[in-house]
Tab-separated table of C-alpha atoms and ligand atoms in Angstrom:
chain	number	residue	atom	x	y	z
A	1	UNK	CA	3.668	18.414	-22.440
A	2	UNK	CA	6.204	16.849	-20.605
A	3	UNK	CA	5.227	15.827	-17.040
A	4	UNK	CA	6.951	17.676	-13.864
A	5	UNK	CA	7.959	14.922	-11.685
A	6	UNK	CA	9.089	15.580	-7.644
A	7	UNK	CA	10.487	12.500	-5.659
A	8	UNK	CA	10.603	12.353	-1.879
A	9	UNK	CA	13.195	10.097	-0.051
A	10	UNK	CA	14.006	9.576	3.699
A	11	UNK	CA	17.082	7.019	2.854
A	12	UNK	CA	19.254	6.029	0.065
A	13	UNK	CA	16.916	7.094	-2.895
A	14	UNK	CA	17.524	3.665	-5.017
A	15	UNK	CA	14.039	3.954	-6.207
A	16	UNK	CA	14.806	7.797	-6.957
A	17	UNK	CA	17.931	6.792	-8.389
A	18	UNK	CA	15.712	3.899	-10.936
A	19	UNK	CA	13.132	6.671	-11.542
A	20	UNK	CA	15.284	9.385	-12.437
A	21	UNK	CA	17.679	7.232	-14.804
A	22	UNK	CA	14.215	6.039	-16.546
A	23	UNK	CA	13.532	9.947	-17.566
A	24	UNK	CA	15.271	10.025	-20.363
A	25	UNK	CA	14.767	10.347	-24.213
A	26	UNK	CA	10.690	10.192	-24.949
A	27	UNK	CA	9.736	9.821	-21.643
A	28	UNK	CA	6.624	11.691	-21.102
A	29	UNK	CA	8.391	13.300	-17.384
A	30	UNK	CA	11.356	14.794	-15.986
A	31	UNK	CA	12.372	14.981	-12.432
A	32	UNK	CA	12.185	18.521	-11.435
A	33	UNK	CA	12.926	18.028	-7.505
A	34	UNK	CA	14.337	15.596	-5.062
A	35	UNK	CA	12.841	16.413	-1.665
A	36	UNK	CA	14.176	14.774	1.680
A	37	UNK	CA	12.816	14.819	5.294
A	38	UNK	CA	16.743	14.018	6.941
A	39	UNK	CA	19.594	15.991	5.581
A	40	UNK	CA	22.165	13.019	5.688
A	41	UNK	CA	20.266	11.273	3.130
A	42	UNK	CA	22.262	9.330	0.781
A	43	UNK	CA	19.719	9.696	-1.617
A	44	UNK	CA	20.290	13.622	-2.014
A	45	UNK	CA	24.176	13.496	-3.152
A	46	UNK	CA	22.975	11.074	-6.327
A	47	UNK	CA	20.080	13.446	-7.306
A	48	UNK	CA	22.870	16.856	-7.622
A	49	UNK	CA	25.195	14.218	-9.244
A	50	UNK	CA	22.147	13.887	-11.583
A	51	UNK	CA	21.828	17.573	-11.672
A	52	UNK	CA	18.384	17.137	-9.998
A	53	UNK	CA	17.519	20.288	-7.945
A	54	UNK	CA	17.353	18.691	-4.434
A	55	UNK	CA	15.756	20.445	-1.024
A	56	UNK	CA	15.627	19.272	2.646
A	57	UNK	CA	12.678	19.832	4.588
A	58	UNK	CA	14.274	18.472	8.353
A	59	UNK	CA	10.979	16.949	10.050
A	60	UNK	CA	12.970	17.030	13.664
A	61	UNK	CA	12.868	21.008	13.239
A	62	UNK	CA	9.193	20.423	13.303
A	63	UNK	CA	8.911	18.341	16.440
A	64	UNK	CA	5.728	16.816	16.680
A	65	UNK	CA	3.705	19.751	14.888
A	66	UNK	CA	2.988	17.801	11.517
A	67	UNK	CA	0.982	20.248	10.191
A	68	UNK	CA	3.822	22.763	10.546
A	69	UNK	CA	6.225	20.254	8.747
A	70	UNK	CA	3.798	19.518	5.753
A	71	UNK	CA	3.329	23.207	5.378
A	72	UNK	CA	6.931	23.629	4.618
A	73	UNK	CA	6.784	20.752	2.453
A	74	UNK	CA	3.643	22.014	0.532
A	75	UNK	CA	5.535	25.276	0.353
A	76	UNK	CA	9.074	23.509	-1.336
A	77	UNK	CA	6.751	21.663	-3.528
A	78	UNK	CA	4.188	24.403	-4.850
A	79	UNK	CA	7.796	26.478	-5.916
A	80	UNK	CA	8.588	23.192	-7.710
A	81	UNK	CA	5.089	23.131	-9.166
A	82	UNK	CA	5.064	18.829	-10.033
A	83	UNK	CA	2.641	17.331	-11.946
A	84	UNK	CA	3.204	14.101	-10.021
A	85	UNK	CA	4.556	13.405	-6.826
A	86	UNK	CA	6.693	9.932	-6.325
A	87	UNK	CA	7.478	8.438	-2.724
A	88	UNK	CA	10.304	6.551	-2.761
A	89	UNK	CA	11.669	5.142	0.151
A	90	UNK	CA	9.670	8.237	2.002
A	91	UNK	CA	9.626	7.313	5.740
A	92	UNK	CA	7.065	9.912	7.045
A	93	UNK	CA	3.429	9.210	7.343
A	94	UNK	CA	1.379	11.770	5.635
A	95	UNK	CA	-1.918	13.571	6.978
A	96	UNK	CA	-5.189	13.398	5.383
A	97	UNK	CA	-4.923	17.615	4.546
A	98	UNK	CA	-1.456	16.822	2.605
A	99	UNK	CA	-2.514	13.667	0.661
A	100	UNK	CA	-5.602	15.800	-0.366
A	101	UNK	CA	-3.677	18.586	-1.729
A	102	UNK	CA	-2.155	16.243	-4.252
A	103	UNK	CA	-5.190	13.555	-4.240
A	104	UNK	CA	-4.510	12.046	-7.995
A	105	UNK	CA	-1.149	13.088	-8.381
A	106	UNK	CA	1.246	11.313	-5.652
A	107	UNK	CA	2.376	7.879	-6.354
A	108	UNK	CA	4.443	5.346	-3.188
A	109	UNK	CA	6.146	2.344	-3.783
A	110	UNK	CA	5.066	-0.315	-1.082
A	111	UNK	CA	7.496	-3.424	-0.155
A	112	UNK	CA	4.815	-5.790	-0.111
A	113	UNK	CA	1.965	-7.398	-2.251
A	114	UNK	CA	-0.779	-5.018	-1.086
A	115	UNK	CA	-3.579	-5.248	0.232
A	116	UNK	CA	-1.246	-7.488	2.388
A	117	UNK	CA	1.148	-6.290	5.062
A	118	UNK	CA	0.493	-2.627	5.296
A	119	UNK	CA	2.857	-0.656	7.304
A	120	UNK	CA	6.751	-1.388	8.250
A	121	UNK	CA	8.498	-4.892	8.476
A	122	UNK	CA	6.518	-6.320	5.584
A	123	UNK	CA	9.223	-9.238	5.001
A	124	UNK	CA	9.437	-10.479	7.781
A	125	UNK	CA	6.033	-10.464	8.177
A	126	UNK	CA	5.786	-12.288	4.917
A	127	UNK	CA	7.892	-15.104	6.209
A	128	UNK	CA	6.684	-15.807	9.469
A	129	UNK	CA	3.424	-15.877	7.782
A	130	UNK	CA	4.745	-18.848	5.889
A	131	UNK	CA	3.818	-17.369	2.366
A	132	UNK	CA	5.377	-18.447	-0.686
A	133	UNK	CA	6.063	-15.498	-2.368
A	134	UNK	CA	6.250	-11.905	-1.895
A	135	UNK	CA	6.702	-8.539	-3.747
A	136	UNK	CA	6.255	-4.486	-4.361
A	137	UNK	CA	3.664	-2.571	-5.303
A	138	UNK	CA	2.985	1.317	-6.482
A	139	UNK	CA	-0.116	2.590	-5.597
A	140	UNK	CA	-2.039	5.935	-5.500
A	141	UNK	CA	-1.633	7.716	-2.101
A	142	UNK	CA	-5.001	8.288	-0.362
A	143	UNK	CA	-5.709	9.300	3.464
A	144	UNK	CA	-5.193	5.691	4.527
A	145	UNK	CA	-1.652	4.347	5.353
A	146	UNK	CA	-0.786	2.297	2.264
A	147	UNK	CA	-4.690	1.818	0.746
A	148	UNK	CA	-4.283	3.481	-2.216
A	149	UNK	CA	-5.299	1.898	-5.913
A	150	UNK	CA	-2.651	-0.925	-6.397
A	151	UNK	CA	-1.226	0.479	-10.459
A	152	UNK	CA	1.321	-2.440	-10.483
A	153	UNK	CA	2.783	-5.066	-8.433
A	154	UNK	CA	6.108	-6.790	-8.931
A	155	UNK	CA	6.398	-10.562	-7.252
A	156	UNK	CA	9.328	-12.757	-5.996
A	157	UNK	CA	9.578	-16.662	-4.358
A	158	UNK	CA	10.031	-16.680	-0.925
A	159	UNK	CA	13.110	-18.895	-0.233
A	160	UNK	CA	14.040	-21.297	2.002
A	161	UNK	CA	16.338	-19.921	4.419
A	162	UNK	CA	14.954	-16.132	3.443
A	163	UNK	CA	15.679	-13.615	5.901
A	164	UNK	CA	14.104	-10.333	5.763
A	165	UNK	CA	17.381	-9.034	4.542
A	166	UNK	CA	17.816	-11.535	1.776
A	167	UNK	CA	13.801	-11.196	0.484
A	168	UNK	CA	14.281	-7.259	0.481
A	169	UNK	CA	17.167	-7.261	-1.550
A	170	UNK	CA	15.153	-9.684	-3.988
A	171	UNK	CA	12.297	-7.392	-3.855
A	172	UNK	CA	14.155	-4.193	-3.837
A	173	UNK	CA	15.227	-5.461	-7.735
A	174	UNK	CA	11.580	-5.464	-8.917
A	175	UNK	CA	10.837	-2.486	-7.186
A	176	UNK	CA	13.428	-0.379	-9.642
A	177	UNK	CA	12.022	-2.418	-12.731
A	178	UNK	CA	8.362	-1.800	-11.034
A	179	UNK	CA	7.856	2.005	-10.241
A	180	UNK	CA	9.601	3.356	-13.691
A	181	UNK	CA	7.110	1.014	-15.507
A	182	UNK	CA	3.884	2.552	-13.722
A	183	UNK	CA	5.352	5.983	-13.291
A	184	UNK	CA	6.247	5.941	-17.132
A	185	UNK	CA	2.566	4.918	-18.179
A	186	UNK	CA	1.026	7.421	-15.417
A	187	UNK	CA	2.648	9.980	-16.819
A	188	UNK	CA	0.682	9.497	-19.736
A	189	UNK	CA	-2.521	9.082	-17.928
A	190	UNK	CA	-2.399	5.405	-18.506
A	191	UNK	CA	-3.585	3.447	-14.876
A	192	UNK	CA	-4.115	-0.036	-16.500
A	193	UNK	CA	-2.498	-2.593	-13.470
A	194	UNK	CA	1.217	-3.136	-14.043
A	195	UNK	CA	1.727	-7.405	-13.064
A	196	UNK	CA	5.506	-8.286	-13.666
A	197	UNK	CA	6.876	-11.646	-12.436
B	201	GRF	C1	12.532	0.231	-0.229
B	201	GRF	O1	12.445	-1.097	0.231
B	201	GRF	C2	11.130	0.747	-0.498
B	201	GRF	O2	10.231	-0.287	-0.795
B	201	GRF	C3	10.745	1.386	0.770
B	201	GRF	O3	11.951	2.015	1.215
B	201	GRF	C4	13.045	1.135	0.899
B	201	GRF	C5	14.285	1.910	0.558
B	201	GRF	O4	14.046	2.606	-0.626
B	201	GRF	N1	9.660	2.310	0.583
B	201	GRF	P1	15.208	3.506	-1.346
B	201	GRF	O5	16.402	2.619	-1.582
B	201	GRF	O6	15.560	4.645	-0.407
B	201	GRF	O7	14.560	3.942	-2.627
């Protein structure tokens, strides 16, 4: 039974863009809905050039009532009825009563090589850390901010001369060979860890 797949973006949708284009042929999911918190996201105009069904659920309509706002997202959703929810580029934080709702089903893709910097401004956290190398990984999405189970991790040197600019565009490359991999496999119930170099 093929696999009901809804994406979420805040930005761009690169990753949505690397997902979607990986649905194809005997892939075991299709992406039924591309769901946005900001209505000028770029991401939205390549999903309907994709013929995705798209939706924008505008958190600033919500204020600071994120119960209110997740409602209205649980309500797009449920109409969209996914097997498997993918954050991609998704820039709001998610309450405990949401992530519960689809506990097992909701995948994010994380710029960094988690457990390590959690949170925003992972690269250049990364380099004035001094580390070597960095990366991406897709995890499960549980109650705490990034702490999910780590499915697959994609890693990259850290140059000399990096800026956070220049590691996130190396990263951002593994991150669209990354998250089709694991989504492709979790589709079929596969979790075994993803580790691409
Ligand atoms: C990516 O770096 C991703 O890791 C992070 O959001 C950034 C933009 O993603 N979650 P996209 O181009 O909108 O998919």
């Amino acid at each position: 039974m093929t696999k009901r797949v809804a994406i979420l973006i805040s930005g761009g949708g690169s990753n949505m863009v690397a997902l979607a284009d990986d649905m194809t042929g005997d892939h075991p999911a299709r992406p039924v809905l591309v769901l946005s918190n900001r209505p000028d996201a770029g991401g939205l105009g390549k999903a309907r050039a994709r013929g995705i069904s798209t939706c924008v659920v505008d958190h600033r309509r919500f204020g600071a009532d994120r119960a209110a706002f997740e409602a209205e997202l649980t309500h797009v959703l449920e109409q969209a009825s996914p097997d498997i929810i993918c954050l991609a580029g998704f820039m709001r934080v998610l309450t405990e009563g949401f992530v519960t709702r689809w506990r097992g089903r909701m995948l994010n893709i994380h710029p960094s090589l988690l457990p390590k910097y959690k949170g925003l401004d992972t690269h250049a956290r990364a380099i004035a850390a001094g580390d070597t190398e960095a990366g991406c990984s897709v995890h499960e999405v549980t109650a705490e901010l990034d702490g999910g189970r780590v499915l697959g991790q994609a890693r990259v040197p850290i140059l000399p001369g990096d800026t956070p600019d220049t590691l996130a565009a190396r990263v951002l490359v593994q991150e669209h060979r990354l998250y089709p991999l694991v989504l492709r496999r979790f589709a079929t119930g596969d979790t075994a860890r993803v580790e691409l170099r």
